[in-house]
Structure formats: structure tokens, C-alpha cells
Amino acid sequence: MIDALTPENPKNSPRRDFSPEWTFSASRSSGPGGQNVNKVSSKMELRFHIMDSSLLSESEKEMLTEKLANKINNEGFLVLTCQTSRSQLANKEEVIEKFYALIAKALKPRKKRVPTKPGKGSIERKLKEKKRIAEKKQLRKRPDEE
């Protein structure tokens, strides 16, 4: 379970409550369910409109729309589904956890890459190999006639 959502201070800040902004719909699942699979609507779909959210800042909204573009439909809704369980309640809880994990991951700032220099051993190996190839090519030359 992810405890925080804000990238600035993830350990101390509480999880934001997005529940008023969610829309749920249930439909028939293709997952487990036995004989009930054609009768019970256990698949849960969570819909969340990123741009209409009052809990997200403008920069967070831009970051989410950029990073989650493949999960956002034409109307601007982030759509997540879950159908792993036979229970509608379990699927609802799982899709909520999936939502929080996805949002937290998308809002986490990307680490800058620190360029590193090649190590001493790798430089030595490279030079040794270079010298070996040079000697091999030197042996291919015709000997000087003196």
C-alpha cells in the first residue's frame, strides 16, 4: 500500500482522498467466476478526469497527462479496470490501489543520470586489447629486406 502521493515529502504527507472525483462502473468479467461469470458484474472500472481534479496542481495535471497518455481516453478520463477477483468489492479495492500506485509513480520525479568515467581496469583492458590487435596486424606485413 502506498502511504503518500506527493513527490516532495512522500514519507510524512498523508494520502490524498480522490474518492469524490472517481466514477465507478461494474460490468461482466472475463476472469474467474465459474457459473456466475455470465450473471454477476464483478469487473470494476475506475474513471478519473485529471483536468477536472481539484486536488492536483496544474504542474501535476500536466505531468500526469504526459506520462499516462496511453491510459487516458479521448474525453480526458484516466480509465483503470480490474477483474482478477470473483468479488466486486475486492476488484474495487484493487483498482483503487492500482490508481494510487499509478499516480504516485507518475508524479515521482525522474532521477538525473550522473555520467561516470571508465574505470582504471577497463582502460587497461582496452589498451591491452588494442596493443594485441596492433601486433597481430604488424605480423601480417611483409618483412623488410635488408
mmCIF file with all atom_site columns, C-alpha atoms in Angstrom:
data_model
loop_
_atom_site.group_PDB
_atom_site.id
_atom_site.type_symbol
_atom_site.label_atom_id
_atom_site.label_alt_id
_atom_site.label_comp_id
_atom_site.label_asym_id
_atom_site.label_entity_id
_atom_site.label_seq_id
_atom_site.pdbx_PDB_ins_code
_atom_site.Cartn_x
_atom_site.Cartn_y
_atom_site.Cartn_z
_atom_site.occupancy
_atom_site.B_iso_or_equiv
_atom_site.pdbx_formal_charge
_atom_site.auth_seq_id
_atom_site.auth_comp_id
_atom_site.auth_asym_id
_atom_site.auth_atom_id
_atom_site.pdbx_PDB_model_num
ATOM 1   C CA . MET A 1 1   ? 0.000   0.000   0.000   1.00 0.00 ? 1   MET A CA 1
ATOM 2   C CA . ILE A 1 2   ? 1.357   3.409   -0.910  1.00 0.00 ? 2   ILE A CA 1
ATOM 3   C CA . ASP A 1 3   ? 1.199   5.806   2.021   1.00 0.00 ? 3   ASP A CA 1
ATOM 4   C CA . ALA A 1 4   ? 1.849   9.055   0.207   1.00 0.00 ? 4   ALA A CA 1
ATOM 5   C CA . LEU A 1 5   ? 1.202   10.706  -3.060  1.00 0.00 ? 5   LEU A CA 1
ATOM 6   C CA . THR A 1 6   ? 3.114   13.962  -3.048  1.00 0.00 ? 6   THR A CA 1
ATOM 7   C CA . PRO A 1 7   ? 6.604   13.687  -4.533  1.00 0.00 ? 7   PRO A CA 1
ATOM 8   C CA . GLU A 1 8   ? 8.089   16.457  -2.344  1.00 0.00 ? 8   GLU A CA 1
ATOM 9   C CA . ASN A 1 9   ? 7.733   14.699  1.006   1.00 0.00 ? 9   ASN A CA 1
ATOM 10  C CA . PRO A 1 10  ? 6.483   11.165  0.402   1.00 0.00 ? 10  PRO A CA 1
ATOM 11  C CA . LYS A 1 11  ? 7.128   9.819   3.935   1.00 0.00 ? 11  LYS A CA 1
ATOM 12  C CA . ASN A 1 12  ? 5.276   12.436  6.001   1.00 0.00 ? 12  ASN A CA 1
ATOM 13  C CA . SER A 1 13  ? 2.401   13.563  3.799   1.00 0.00 ? 13  SER A CA 1
ATOM 14  C CA . PRO A 1 14  ? -0.907  11.677  4.021   1.00 0.00 ? 14  PRO A CA 1
ATOM 15  C CA . ARG A 1 15  ? -2.558  10.037  1.022   1.00 0.00 ? 15  ARG A CA 1
ATOM 16  C CA . ARG A 1 16  ? -4.902  12.418  -0.784  1.00 0.00 ? 16  ARG A CA 1
ATOM 17  C CA . ASP A 1 17  ? -8.555  11.409  -0.891  1.00 0.00 ? 17  ASP A CA 1
ATOM 18  C CA . PHE A 1 18  ? -9.600  11.332  -4.552  1.00 0.00 ? 18  PHE A CA 1
ATOM 19  C CA . SER A 1 19  ? -12.774 9.316   -3.861  1.00 0.00 ? 19  SER A CA 1
ATOM 20  C CA . PRO A 1 20  ? -15.258 12.159  -4.606  1.00 0.00 ? 20  PRO A CA 1
ATOM 21  C CA . GLU A 1 21  ? -13.674 12.550  -8.058  1.00 0.00 ? 21  GLU A CA 1
ATOM 22  C CA . TRP A 1 22  ? -13.863 8.859   -9.033  1.00 0.00 ? 22  TRP A CA 1
ATOM 23  C CA . THR A 1 23  ? -16.611 7.278   -11.083 1.00 0.00 ? 23  THR A CA 1
ATOM 24  C CA . PHE A 1 24  ? -17.064 3.519   -10.848 1.00 0.00 ? 24  PHE A CA 1
ATOM 25  C CA . SER A 1 25  ? -18.870 1.190   -13.188 1.00 0.00 ? 25  SER A CA 1
ATOM 26  C CA . ALA A 1 26  ? -19.306 -2.563  -12.971 1.00 0.00 ? 26  ALA A CA 1
ATOM 27  C CA . SER A 1 27  ? -19.590 -4.963  -15.868 1.00 0.00 ? 27  SER A CA 1
ATOM 28  C CA . ARG A 1 28  ? -19.353 -8.676  -16.538 1.00 0.00 ? 28  ARG A CA 1
ATOM 29  C CA . SER A 1 29  ? -15.877 -10.027 -16.099 1.00 0.00 ? 29  SER A CA 1
ATOM 30  C CA . SER A 1 30  ? -13.974 -12.405 -18.324 1.00 0.00 ? 30  SER A CA 1
ATOM 31  C CA . GLY A 1 31  ? -11.987 -13.637 -15.326 1.00 0.00 ? 31  GLY A CA 1
ATOM 32  C CA . PRO A 1 32  ? -12.747 -16.300 -12.709 1.00 0.00 ? 32  PRO A CA 1
ATOM 33  C CA . GLY A 1 33  ? -16.303 -16.825 -11.549 1.00 0.00 ? 33  GLY A CA 1
ATOM 34  C CA . GLY A 1 34  ? -17.416 -20.256 -12.651 1.00 0.00 ? 34  GLY A CA 1
ATOM 35  C CA . GLN A 1 35  ? -21.107 -20.432 -13.491 1.00 0.00 ? 35  GLN A CA 1
ATOM 36  C CA . ASN A 1 36  ? -21.645 -16.898 -12.182 1.00 0.00 ? 36  ASN A CA 1
ATOM 37  C CA . VAL A 1 37  ? -19.307 -15.331 -14.743 1.00 0.00 ? 37  VAL A CA 1
ATOM 38  C CA . ASN A 1 38  ? -22.199 -14.627 -17.128 1.00 0.00 ? 38  ASN A CA 1
ATOM 39  C CA . LYS A 1 39  ? -24.582 -13.391 -14.413 1.00 0.00 ? 39  LYS A CA 1
ATOM 40  C CA . VAL A 1 40  ? -22.584 -11.285 -11.953 1.00 0.00 ? 40  VAL A CA 1
ATOM 41  C CA . SER A 1 41  ? -20.974 -7.938  -12.767 1.00 0.00 ? 41  SER A CA 1
ATOM 42  C CA . SER A 1 42  ? -17.684 -8.252  -10.897 1.00 0.00 ? 42  SER A CA 1
ATOM 43  C CA . LYS A 1 43  ? -15.341 -6.301  -13.202 1.00 0.00 ? 43  LYS A CA 1
ATOM 44  C CA . MET A 1 44  ? -14.737 -2.797  -11.834 1.00 0.00 ? 44  MET A CA 1
ATOM 45  C CA . GLU A 1 45  ? -13.769 0.219   -13.894 1.00 0.00 ? 45  GLU A CA 1
ATOM 46  C CA . LEU A 1 46  ? -12.457 3.396   -12.259 1.00 0.00 ? 46  LEU A CA 1
ATOM 47  C CA . ARG A 1 47  ? -12.726 6.654   -14.203 1.00 0.00 ? 47  ARG A CA 1
ATOM 48  C CA . PHE A 1 48  ? -10.904 9.812   -13.116 1.00 0.00 ? 48  PHE A CA 1
ATOM 49  C CA . HIS A 1 49  ? -10.853 13.109  -15.018 1.00 0.00 ? 49  HIS A CA 1
ATOM 50  C CA . ILE A 1 50  ? -7.373  14.525  -14.465 1.00 0.00 ? 50  ILE A CA 1
ATOM 51  C CA . MET A 1 51  ? -8.030  18.073  -15.715 1.00 0.00 ? 51  MET A CA 1
ATOM 52  C CA . ASP A 1 52  ? -11.180 18.494  -13.569 1.00 0.00 ? 52  ASP A CA 1
ATOM 53  C CA . SER A 1 53  ? -9.437  17.384  -10.374 1.00 0.00 ? 53  SER A CA 1
ATOM 54  C CA . SER A 1 54  ? -9.368  19.957  -7.573  1.00 0.00 ? 54  SER A CA 1
ATOM 55  C CA . LEU A 1 55  ? -6.723  18.030  -5.623  1.00 0.00 ? 55  LEU A CA 1
ATOM 56  C CA . LEU A 1 56  ? -3.991  18.249  -8.267  1.00 0.00 ? 56  LEU A CA 1
ATOM 57  C CA . SER A 1 57  ? -1.907  21.302  -9.124  1.00 0.00 ? 57  SER A CA 1
ATOM 58  C CA . GLU A 1 58  ? -1.547  22.429  -12.733 1.00 0.00 ? 58  GLU A CA 1
ATOM 59  C CA . SER A 1 59  ? 2.002   21.067  -12.955 1.00 0.00 ? 59  SER A CA 1
ATOM 60  C CA . GLU A 1 60  ? 0.846   17.692  -11.590 1.00 0.00 ? 60  GLU A CA 1
ATOM 61  C CA . LYS A 1 61  ? -2.000  17.590  -14.111 1.00 0.00 ? 61  LYS A CA 1
ATOM 62  C CA . GLU A 1 62  ? 0.427   18.257  -16.973 1.00 0.00 ? 62  GLU A CA 1
ATOM 63  C CA . MET A 1 63  ? 2.844   15.611  -15.688 1.00 0.00 ? 63  MET A CA 1
ATOM 64  C CA . LEU A 1 64  ? 0.059   13.013  -15.375 1.00 0.00 ? 64  LEU A CA 1
ATOM 65  C CA . THR A 1 65  ? -1.378  13.685  -18.836 1.00 0.00 ? 65  THR A CA 1
ATOM 66  C CA . GLU A 1 66  ? 2.103   13.399  -20.327 1.00 0.00 ? 66  GLU A CA 1
ATOM 67  C CA . LYS A 1 67  ? 3.175   10.230  -18.510 1.00 0.00 ? 67  LYS A CA 1
ATOM 68  C CA . LEU A 1 68  ? -0.189  8.419   -18.588 1.00 0.00 ? 68  LEU A CA 1
ATOM 69  C CA . ALA A 1 69  ? -1.210  9.368   -22.134 1.00 0.00 ? 69  ALA A CA 1
ATOM 70  C CA . ASN A 1 70  ? -1.786  5.733   -23.146 1.00 0.00 ? 70  ASN A CA 1
ATOM 71  C CA . LYS A 1 71  ? -4.269  5.223   -20.282 1.00 0.00 ? 71  LYS A CA 1
ATOM 72  C CA . ILE A 1 72  ? -6.262  8.419   -20.921 1.00 0.00 ? 72  ILE A CA 1
ATOM 73  C CA . ASN A 1 73  ? -9.181  8.255   -23.361 1.00 0.00 ? 73  ASN A CA 1
ATOM 74  C CA . ASN A 1 74  ? -10.409 10.954  -25.786 1.00 0.00 ? 74  ASN A CA 1
ATOM 75  C CA . GLU A 1 75  ? -12.656 12.585  -23.163 1.00 0.00 ? 75  GLU A CA 1
ATOM 76  C CA . GLY A 1 76  ? -9.671  13.054  -20.831 1.00 0.00 ? 76  GLY A CA 1
ATOM 77  C CA . PHE A 1 77  ? -10.555 10.288  -18.371 1.00 0.00 ? 77  PHE A CA 1
ATOM 78  C CA . LEU A 1 78  ? -7.923  8.050   -16.824 1.00 0.00 ? 78  LEU A CA 1
ATOM 79  C CA . VAL A 1 79  ? -9.536  4.598   -17.070 1.00 0.00 ? 79  VAL A CA 1
ATOM 80  C CA . LEU A 1 80  ? -8.373  1.663   -14.925 1.00 0.00 ? 80  LEU A CA 1
ATOM 81  C CA . THR A 1 81  ? -10.024 -1.750  -14.716 1.00 0.00 ? 81  THR A CA 1
ATOM 82  C CA . CYS A 1 82  ? -9.704  -4.803  -12.509 1.00 0.00 ? 82  CYS A CA 1
ATOM 83  C CA . GLN A 1 83  ? -11.293 -8.219  -12.979 1.00 0.00 ? 83  GLN A CA 1
ATOM 84  C CA . THR A 1 84  ? -8.901  -10.540 -11.153 1.00 0.00 ? 84  THR A CA 1
ATOM 85  C CA . SER A 1 85  ? -11.243 -11.473 -8.315  1.00 0.00 ? 85  SER A CA 1
ATOM 86  C CA . ARG A 1 86  ? -14.708 -13.058 -8.235  1.00 0.00 ? 86  ARG A CA 1
ATOM 87  C CA . SER A 1 87  ? -15.803 -10.338 -5.824  1.00 0.00 ? 87  SER A CA 1
ATOM 88  C CA . GLN A 1 88  ? -16.840 -6.875  -6.982  1.00 0.00 ? 88  GLN A CA 1
ATOM 89  C CA . LEU A 1 89  ? -15.652 -5.358  -3.692  1.00 0.00 ? 89  LEU A CA 1
ATOM 90  C CA . ALA A 1 90  ? -12.207 -6.969  -3.957  1.00 0.00 ? 90  ALA A CA 1
ATOM 91  C CA . ASN A 1 91  ? -11.879 -5.735  -7.542  1.00 0.00 ? 91  ASN A CA 1
ATOM 92  C CA . LYS A 1 92  ? -12.910 -2.234  -6.444  1.00 0.00 ? 92  LYS A CA 1
ATOM 93  C CA . GLU A 1 93  ? -10.281 -2.192  -3.689  1.00 0.00 ? 93  GLU A CA 1
ATOM 94  C CA . GLU A 1 94  ? -7.654  -3.496  -6.095  1.00 0.00 ? 94  GLU A CA 1
ATOM 95  C CA . VAL A 1 95  ? -8.427  -0.887  -8.759  1.00 0.00 ? 95  VAL A CA 1
ATOM 96  C CA . ILE A 1 96  ? -8.165  1.856   -6.097  1.00 0.00 ? 96  ILE A CA 1
ATOM 97  C CA . GLU A 1 97  ? -4.739  0.553   -5.044  1.00 0.00 ? 97  GLU A CA 1
ATOM 98  C CA . LYS A 1 98  ? -3.748  0.391   -8.714  1.00 0.00 ? 98  LYS A CA 1
ATOM 99  C CA . PHE A 1 99  ? -4.855  4.028   -9.116  1.00 0.00 ? 99  PHE A CA 1
ATOM 100 C CA . TYR A 1 100 ? -2.804  5.289   -6.163  1.00 0.00 ? 100 TYR A CA 1
ATOM 101 C CA . ALA A 1 101 ? 0.267   3.313   -7.255  1.00 0.00 ? 101 ALA A CA 1
ATOM 102 C CA . LEU A 1 102 ? -0.006  4.637   -10.810 1.00 0.00 ? 102 LEU A CA 1
ATOM 103 C CA . ILE A 1 103 ? -0.440  8.262   -9.702  1.00 0.00 ? 103 ILE A CA 1
ATOM 104 C CA . ALA A 1 104 ? 2.439   8.042   -7.207  1.00 0.00 ? 104 ALA A CA 1
ATOM 105 C CA . LYS A 1 105 ? 4.744   6.512   -9.809  1.00 0.00 ? 105 LYS A CA 1
ATOM 106 C CA . ALA A 1 106 ? 3.819   9.123   -12.425 1.00 0.00 ? 106 ALA A CA 1
ATOM 107 C CA . LEU A 1 107 ? 4.350   12.036  -10.019 1.00 0.00 ? 107 LEU A CA 1
ATOM 108 C CA . LYS A 1 108 ? 7.702   10.744  -8.793  1.00 0.00 ? 108 LYS A CA 1
ATOM 109 C CA . PRO A 1 109 ? 10.434  12.944  -10.300 1.00 0.00 ? 109 PRO A CA 1
ATOM 110 C CA . ARG A 1 110 ? 12.863  11.168  -12.584 1.00 0.00 ? 110 ARG A CA 1
ATOM 111 C CA . LYS A 1 111 ? 16.435  10.934  -11.340 1.00 0.00 ? 111 LYS A CA 1
ATOM 112 C CA . LYS A 1 112 ? 19.054  12.727  -13.393 1.00 0.00 ? 112 LYS A CA 1
ATOM 113 C CA . ARG A 1 113 ? 21.718  10.473  -14.844 1.00 0.00 ? 113 ARG A CA 1
ATOM 114 C CA . VAL A 1 114 ? 25.183  11.142  -13.459 1.00 0.00 ? 114 VAL A CA 1
ATOM 115 C CA . PRO A 1 115 ? 27.769  10.459  -16.176 1.00 0.00 ? 115 PRO A CA 1
ATOM 116 C CA . THR A 1 116 ? 30.622  8.257   -14.978 1.00 0.00 ? 116 THR A CA 1
ATOM 117 C CA . LYS A 1 117 ? 34.178  7.836   -16.183 1.00 0.00 ? 117 LYS A CA 1
ATOM 118 C CA . PRO A 1 118 ? 35.509  4.440   -17.266 1.00 0.00 ? 118 PRO A CA 1
ATOM 119 C CA . GLY A 1 119 ? 37.345  2.568   -14.505 1.00 0.00 ? 119 GLY A CA 1
ATOM 120 C CA . LYS A 1 120 ? 41.094  2.035   -14.344 1.00 0.00 ? 120 LYS A CA 1
ATOM 121 C CA . GLY A 1 121 ? 40.772  -1.702  -15.065 1.00 0.00 ? 121 GLY A CA 1
ATOM 122 C CA . SER A 1 122 ? 38.582  -1.186  -18.124 1.00 0.00 ? 122 SER A CA 1
ATOM 123 C CA . ILE A 1 123 ? 41.037  1.349   -19.568 1.00 0.00 ? 123 ILE A CA 1
ATOM 124 C CA . GLU A 1 124 ? 43.924  -1.099  -19.050 1.00 0.00 ? 124 GLU A CA 1
ATOM 125 C CA . ARG A 1 125 ? 41.994  -3.950  -20.709 1.00 0.00 ? 125 ARG A CA 1
ATOM 126 C CA . LYS A 1 126 ? 41.081  -1.711  -23.637 1.00 0.00 ? 126 LYS A CA 1
ATOM 127 C CA . LEU A 1 127 ? 44.711  -0.653  -24.171 1.00 0.00 ? 127 LEU A CA 1
ATOM 128 C CA . LYS A 1 128 ? 45.976  -4.237  -23.823 1.00 0.00 ? 128 LYS A CA 1
ATOM 129 C CA . GLU A 1 129 ? 43.481  -5.441  -26.451 1.00 0.00 ? 129 GLU A CA 1
ATOM 130 C CA . LYS A 1 130 ? 44.386  -2.534  -28.715 1.00 0.00 ? 130 LYS A CA 1
ATOM 131 C CA . LYS A 1 131 ? 48.087  -3.405  -28.447 1.00 0.00 ? 131 LYS A CA 1
ATOM 132 C CA . ARG A 1 132 ? 47.384  -7.101  -29.159 1.00 0.00 ? 132 ARG A CA 1
ATOM 133 C CA . ILE A 1 133 ? 45.450  -6.254  -32.331 1.00 0.00 ? 133 ILE A CA 1
ATOM 134 C CA . ALA A 1 134 ? 48.197  -3.854  -33.461 1.00 0.00 ? 134 ALA A CA 1
ATOM 135 C CA . GLU A 1 135 ? 50.826  -6.601  -33.015 1.00 0.00 ? 135 GLU A CA 1
ATOM 136 C CA . LYS A 1 136 ? 48.687  -9.071  -34.979 1.00 0.00 ? 136 LYS A CA 1
ATOM 137 C CA . LYS A 1 137 ? 48.401  -6.602  -37.852 1.00 0.00 ? 137 LYS A CA 1
ATOM 138 C CA . GLN A 1 138 ? 52.146  -5.901  -37.686 1.00 0.00 ? 138 GLN A CA 1
ATOM 139 C CA . LEU A 1 139 ? 52.826  -9.612  -38.219 1.00 0.00 ? 139 LEU A CA 1
ATOM 140 C CA . ARG A 1 140 ? 50.795  -9.529  -41.446 1.00 0.00 ? 140 ARG A CA 1
ATOM 141 C CA . LYS A 1 141 ? 53.191  -7.047  -43.027 1.00 0.00 ? 141 LYS A CA 1
ATOM 142 C CA . ARG A 1 142 ? 55.887  -8.237  -45.386 1.00 0.00 ? 142 ARG A CA 1
ATOM 143 C CA . PRO A 1 143 ? 59.268  -8.304  -43.645 1.00 0.00 ? 143 PRO A CA 1
ATOM 144 C CA . ASP A 1 144 ? 61.726  -5.579  -44.663 1.00 0.00 ? 144 ASP A CA 1
ATOM 145 C CA . GLU A 1 145 ? 64.500  -6.783  -46.984 1.00 0.00 ? 145 GLU A CA 1
ATOM 146 C CA . GLU A 1 146 ? 67.904  -5.593  -45.828 1.00 0.00 ? 146 GLU A CA 1
#
